Tab-separated table of C-alpha atoms in Angstrom:
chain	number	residue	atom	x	y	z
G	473	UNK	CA	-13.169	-7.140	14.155
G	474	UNK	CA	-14.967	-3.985	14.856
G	475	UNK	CA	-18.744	-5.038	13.382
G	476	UNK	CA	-19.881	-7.490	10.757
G	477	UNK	CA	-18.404	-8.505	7.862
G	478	UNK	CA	-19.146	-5.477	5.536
G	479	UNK	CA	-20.893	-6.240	2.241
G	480	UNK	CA	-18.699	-4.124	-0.348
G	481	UNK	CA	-18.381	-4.500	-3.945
G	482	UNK	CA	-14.705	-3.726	-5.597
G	483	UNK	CA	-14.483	-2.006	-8.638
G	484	UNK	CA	-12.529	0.376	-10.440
G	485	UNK	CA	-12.295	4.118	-9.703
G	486	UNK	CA	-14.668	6.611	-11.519
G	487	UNK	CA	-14.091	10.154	-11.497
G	488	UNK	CA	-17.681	10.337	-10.073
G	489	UNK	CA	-15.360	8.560	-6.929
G	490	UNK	CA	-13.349	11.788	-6.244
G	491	UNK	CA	-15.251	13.776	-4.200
G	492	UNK	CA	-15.642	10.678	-2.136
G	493	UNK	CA	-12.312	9.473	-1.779
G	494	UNK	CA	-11.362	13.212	-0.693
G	495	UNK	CA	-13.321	13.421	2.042
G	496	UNK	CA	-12.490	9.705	3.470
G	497	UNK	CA	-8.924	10.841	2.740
G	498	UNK	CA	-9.571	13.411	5.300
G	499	UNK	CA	-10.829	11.286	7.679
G	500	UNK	CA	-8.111	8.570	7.826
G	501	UNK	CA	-5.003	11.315	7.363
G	502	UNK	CA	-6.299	14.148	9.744
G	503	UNK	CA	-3.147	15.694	9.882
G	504	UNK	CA	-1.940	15.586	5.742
G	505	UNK	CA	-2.440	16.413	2.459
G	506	UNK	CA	-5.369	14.890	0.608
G	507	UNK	CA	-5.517	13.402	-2.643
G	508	UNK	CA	-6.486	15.897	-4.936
G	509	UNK	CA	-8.698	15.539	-7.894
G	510	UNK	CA	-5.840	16.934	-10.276
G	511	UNK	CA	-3.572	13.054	-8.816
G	512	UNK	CA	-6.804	10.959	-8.955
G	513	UNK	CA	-7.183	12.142	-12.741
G	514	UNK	CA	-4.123	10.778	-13.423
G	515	UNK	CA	-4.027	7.812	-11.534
G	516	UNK	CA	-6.898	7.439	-14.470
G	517	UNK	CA	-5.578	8.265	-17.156
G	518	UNK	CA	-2.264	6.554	-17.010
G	519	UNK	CA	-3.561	3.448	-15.429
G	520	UNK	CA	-7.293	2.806	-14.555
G	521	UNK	CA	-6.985	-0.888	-13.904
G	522	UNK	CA	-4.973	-0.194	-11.242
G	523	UNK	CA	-7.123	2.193	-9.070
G	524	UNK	CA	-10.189	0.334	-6.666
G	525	UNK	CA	-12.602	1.537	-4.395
G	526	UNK	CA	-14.739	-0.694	-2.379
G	527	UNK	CA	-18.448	0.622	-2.164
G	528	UNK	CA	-21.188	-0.844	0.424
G	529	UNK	CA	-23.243	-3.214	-1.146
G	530	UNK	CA	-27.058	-1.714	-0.258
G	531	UNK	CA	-25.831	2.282	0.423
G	532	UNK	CA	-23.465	2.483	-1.908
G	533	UNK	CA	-21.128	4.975	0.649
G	534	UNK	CA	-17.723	4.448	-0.220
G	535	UNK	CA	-15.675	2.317	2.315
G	536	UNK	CA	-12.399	2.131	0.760
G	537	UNK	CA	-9.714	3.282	-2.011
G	538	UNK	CA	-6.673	2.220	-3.065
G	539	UNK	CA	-3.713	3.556	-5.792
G	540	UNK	CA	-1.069	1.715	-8.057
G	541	UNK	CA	1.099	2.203	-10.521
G	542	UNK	CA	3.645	-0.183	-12.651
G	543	UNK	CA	7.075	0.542	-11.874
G	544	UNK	CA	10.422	-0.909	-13.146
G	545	UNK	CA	12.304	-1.994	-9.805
G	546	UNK	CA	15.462	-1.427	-11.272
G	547	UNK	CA	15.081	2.411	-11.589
G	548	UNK	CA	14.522	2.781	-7.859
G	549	UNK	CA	16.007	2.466	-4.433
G	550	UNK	CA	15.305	0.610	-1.573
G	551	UNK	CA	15.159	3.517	0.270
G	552	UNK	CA	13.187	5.791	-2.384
G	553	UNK	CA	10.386	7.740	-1.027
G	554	UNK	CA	6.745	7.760	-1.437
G	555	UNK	CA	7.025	11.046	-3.708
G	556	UNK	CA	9.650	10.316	-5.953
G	557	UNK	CA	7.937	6.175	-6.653
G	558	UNK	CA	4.859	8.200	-7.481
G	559	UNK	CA	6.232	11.276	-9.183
G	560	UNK	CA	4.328	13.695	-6.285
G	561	UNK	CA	1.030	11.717	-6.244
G	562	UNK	CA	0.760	11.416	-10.058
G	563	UNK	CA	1.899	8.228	-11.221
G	564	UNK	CA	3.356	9.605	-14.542
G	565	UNK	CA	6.057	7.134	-13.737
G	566	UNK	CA	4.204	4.113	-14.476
G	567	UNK	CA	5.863	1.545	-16.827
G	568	UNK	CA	3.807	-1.080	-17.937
G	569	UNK	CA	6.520	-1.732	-20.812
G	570	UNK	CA	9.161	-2.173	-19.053
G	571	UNK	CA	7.919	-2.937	-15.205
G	572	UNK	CA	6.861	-6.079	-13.749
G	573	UNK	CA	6.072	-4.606	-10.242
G	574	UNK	CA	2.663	-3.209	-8.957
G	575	UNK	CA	3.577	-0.345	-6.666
G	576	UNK	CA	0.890	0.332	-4.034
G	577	UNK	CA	0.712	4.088	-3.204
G	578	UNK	CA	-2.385	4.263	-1.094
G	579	UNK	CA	-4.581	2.178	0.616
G	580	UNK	CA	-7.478	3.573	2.929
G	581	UNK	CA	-10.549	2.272	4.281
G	582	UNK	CA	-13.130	4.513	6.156
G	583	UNK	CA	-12.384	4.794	10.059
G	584	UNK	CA	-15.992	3.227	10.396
G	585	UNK	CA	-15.459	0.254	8.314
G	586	UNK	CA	-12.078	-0.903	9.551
G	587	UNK	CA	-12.022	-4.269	10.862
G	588	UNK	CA	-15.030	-5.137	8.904
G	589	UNK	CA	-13.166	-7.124	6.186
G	590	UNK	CA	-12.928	-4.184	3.538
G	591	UNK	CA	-9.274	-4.183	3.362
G	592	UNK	CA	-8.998	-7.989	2.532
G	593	UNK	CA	-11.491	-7.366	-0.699
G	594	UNK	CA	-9.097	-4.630	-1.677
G	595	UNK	CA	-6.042	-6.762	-1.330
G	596	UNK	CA	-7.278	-9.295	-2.631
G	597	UNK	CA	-8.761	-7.092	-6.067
G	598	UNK	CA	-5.031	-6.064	-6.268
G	599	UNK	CA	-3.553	-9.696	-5.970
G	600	UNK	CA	-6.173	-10.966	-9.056
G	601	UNK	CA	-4.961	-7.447	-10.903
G	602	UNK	CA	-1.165	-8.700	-11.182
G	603	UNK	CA	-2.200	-12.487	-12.102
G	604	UNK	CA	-4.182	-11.316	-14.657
G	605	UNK	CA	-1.688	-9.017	-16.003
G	606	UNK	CA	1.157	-11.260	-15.308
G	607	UNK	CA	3.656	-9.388	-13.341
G	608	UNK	CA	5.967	-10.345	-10.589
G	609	UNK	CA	5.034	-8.951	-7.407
G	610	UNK	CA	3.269	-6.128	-5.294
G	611	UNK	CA	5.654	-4.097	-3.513
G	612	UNK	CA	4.840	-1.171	-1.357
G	613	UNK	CA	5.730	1.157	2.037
G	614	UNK	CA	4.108	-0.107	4.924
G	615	UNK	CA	4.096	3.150	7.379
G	616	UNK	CA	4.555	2.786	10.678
G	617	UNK	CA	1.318	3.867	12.692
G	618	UNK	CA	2.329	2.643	15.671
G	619	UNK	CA	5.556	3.465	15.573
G	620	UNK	CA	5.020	6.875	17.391
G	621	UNK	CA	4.473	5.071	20.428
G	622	UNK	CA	7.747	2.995	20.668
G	623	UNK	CA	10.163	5.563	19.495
G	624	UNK	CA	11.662	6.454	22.830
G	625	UNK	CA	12.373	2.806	23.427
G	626	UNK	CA	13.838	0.963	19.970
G	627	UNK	CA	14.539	2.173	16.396
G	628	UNK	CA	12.664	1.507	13.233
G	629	UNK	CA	13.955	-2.285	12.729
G	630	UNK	CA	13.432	-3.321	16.108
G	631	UNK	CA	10.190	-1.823	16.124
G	632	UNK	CA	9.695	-3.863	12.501
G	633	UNK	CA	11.250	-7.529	14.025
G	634	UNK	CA	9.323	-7.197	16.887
G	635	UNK	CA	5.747	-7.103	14.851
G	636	UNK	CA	6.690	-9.622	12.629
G	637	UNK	CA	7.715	-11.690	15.870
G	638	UNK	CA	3.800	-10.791	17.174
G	639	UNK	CA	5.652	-9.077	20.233
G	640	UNK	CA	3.544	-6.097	19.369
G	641	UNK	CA	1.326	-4.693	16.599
G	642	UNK	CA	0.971	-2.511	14.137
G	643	UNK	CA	-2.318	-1.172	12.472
G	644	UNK	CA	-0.865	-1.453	9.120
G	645	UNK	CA	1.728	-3.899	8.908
G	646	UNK	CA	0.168	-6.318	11.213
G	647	UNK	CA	-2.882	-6.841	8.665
G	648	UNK	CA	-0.572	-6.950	5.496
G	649	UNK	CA	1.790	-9.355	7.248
G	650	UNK	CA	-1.879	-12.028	7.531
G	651	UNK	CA	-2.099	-11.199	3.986
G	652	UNK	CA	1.242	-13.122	2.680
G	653	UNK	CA	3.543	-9.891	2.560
G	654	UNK	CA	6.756	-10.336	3.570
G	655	UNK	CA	8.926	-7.493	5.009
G	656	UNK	CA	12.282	-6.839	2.603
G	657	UNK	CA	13.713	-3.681	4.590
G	658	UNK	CA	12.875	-0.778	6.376
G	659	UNK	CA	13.524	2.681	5.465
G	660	UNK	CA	13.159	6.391	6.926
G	661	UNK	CA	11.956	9.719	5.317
G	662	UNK	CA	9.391	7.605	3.176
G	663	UNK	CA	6.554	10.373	4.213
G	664	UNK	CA	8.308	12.816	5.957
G	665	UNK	CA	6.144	14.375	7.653
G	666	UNK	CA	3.894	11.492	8.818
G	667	UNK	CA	3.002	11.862	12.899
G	668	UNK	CA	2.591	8.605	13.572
G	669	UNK	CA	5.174	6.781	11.760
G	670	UNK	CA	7.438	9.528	11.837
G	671	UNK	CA	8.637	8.932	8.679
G	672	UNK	CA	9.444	5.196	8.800
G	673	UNK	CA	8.093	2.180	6.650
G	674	UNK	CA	8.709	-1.279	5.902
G	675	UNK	CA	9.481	-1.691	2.606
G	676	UNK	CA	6.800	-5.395	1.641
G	677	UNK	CA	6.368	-7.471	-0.885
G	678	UNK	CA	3.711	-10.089	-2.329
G	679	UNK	CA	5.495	-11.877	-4.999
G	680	UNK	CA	3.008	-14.318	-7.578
G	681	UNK	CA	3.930	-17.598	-7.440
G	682	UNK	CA	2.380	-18.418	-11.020
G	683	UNK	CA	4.929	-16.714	-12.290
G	684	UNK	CA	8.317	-15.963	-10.075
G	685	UNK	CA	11.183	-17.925	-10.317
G	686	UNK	CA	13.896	-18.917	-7.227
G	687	UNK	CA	16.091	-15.512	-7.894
G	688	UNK	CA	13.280	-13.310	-7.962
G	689	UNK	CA	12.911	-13.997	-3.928
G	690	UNK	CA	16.692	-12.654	-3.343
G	691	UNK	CA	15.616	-9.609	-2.365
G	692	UNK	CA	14.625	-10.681	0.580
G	693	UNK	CA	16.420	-9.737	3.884
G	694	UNK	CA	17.284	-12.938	6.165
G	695	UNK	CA	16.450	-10.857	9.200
G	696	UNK	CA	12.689	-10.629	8.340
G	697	UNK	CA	12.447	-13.993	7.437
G	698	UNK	CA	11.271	-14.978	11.271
């Protein structure tokens, strides 16, 4: 933990948000692209359940943000990027007919509140969001931040096995693995021109238990199963 528990409140994205979430974007991605308001409007429009930000309870400064969509597994890779699962930040894609998976594009929380607990609210906002709407799973690219640091000794996978072991850890998939994701493969060129993760992610999953049944775990690669 850096400080205290945070007091935030999580609720759905207003476009009053985007100024906001812009800046923080700034903040946590120094070095890319940030949202821009024409992508937030969207996100919106096509699906405004699925986009949170977590505001602090007395200030109300915005401490966190995070995307989805719906998308049908089946008209994807394993190995898809971040652009083409989001159709370039837009989430035109999403498929509430036909998709049962919750794809999380984005989610940030502001440098200063990291480690305060505002990432577990936001998880867990997005875990009551697919029991309520009764879908499978979350499933989303885990980028490597730490992997910058480790490329000149073991590729992606080890890099992957040996956080999931607790040999090391990562700043992202560290936390997610503590909140019940499981890692179901690793891929390269998810965002390309990411510094720290040099393109790399581990493809997760959080699959609801209310509803899954025994095949609906297949997926799942034996080798991250430690």
């Amino acid at each position: 933990m850096n400080g205290p528990l945070c007091k935030v409140i999580v609720r759905n994205t207003q476009a009053a948000d985007f100024p906001a979430i812009i800046a923080m974007c700034r903040e946590v991605y120094p070095h890319g692209m940030p949202w821009s308001e024409e992508q937030l409007a969207s996100h919106l429009r096509v699906f405004p359940e699925g986009q949170f930000v977590a505001v602090e309870e007395t200030s109300q400064v915005l401490a966190g943000m995070a995307a989805s969509l719906i998308v049908f597994w089946d008209d994807y890779d394993m190995k898809t990027n971040w652009r083409d699962f989001t159709d370039h930040g837009m989430f035109t894609n999403h498929d509430p007919a036909n998709g049962r998976t919750l794809y999380g594009a984005e989610v940030m929380v502001r440098p200063s509140m990291q480690g305060r607990g505002v990432g577990s609210k936001i998880y867990a906002a997005r875990r009551k969001l697919v029991e309520r709407l009764g879908l499978l799973r979350i499933r989303a690219g885990a980028r490597l931040r730490g992997y910058h640091s480790y490329a000149d000794r073991m590729g992606p996978e080890e890099y992957v096995l040996a956080v999931i072991r607790r040999e090391i850890s990562d700043p992202t998939l560290s936390f997610q693995l503590k909140h019940g994701f499981q890692v179901i493969g690793v891929v390269s060129g998810y965002l390309r021109h990411d510094p720290e993760s040099l393109g790399n992610a581990a493809i997760i999953e959080w699959i609801n238990a209310k509803v899954a049944k025994p095949e609906d775990y297949r997926d799942r690669d034996p080798r991250f199963m430690v």
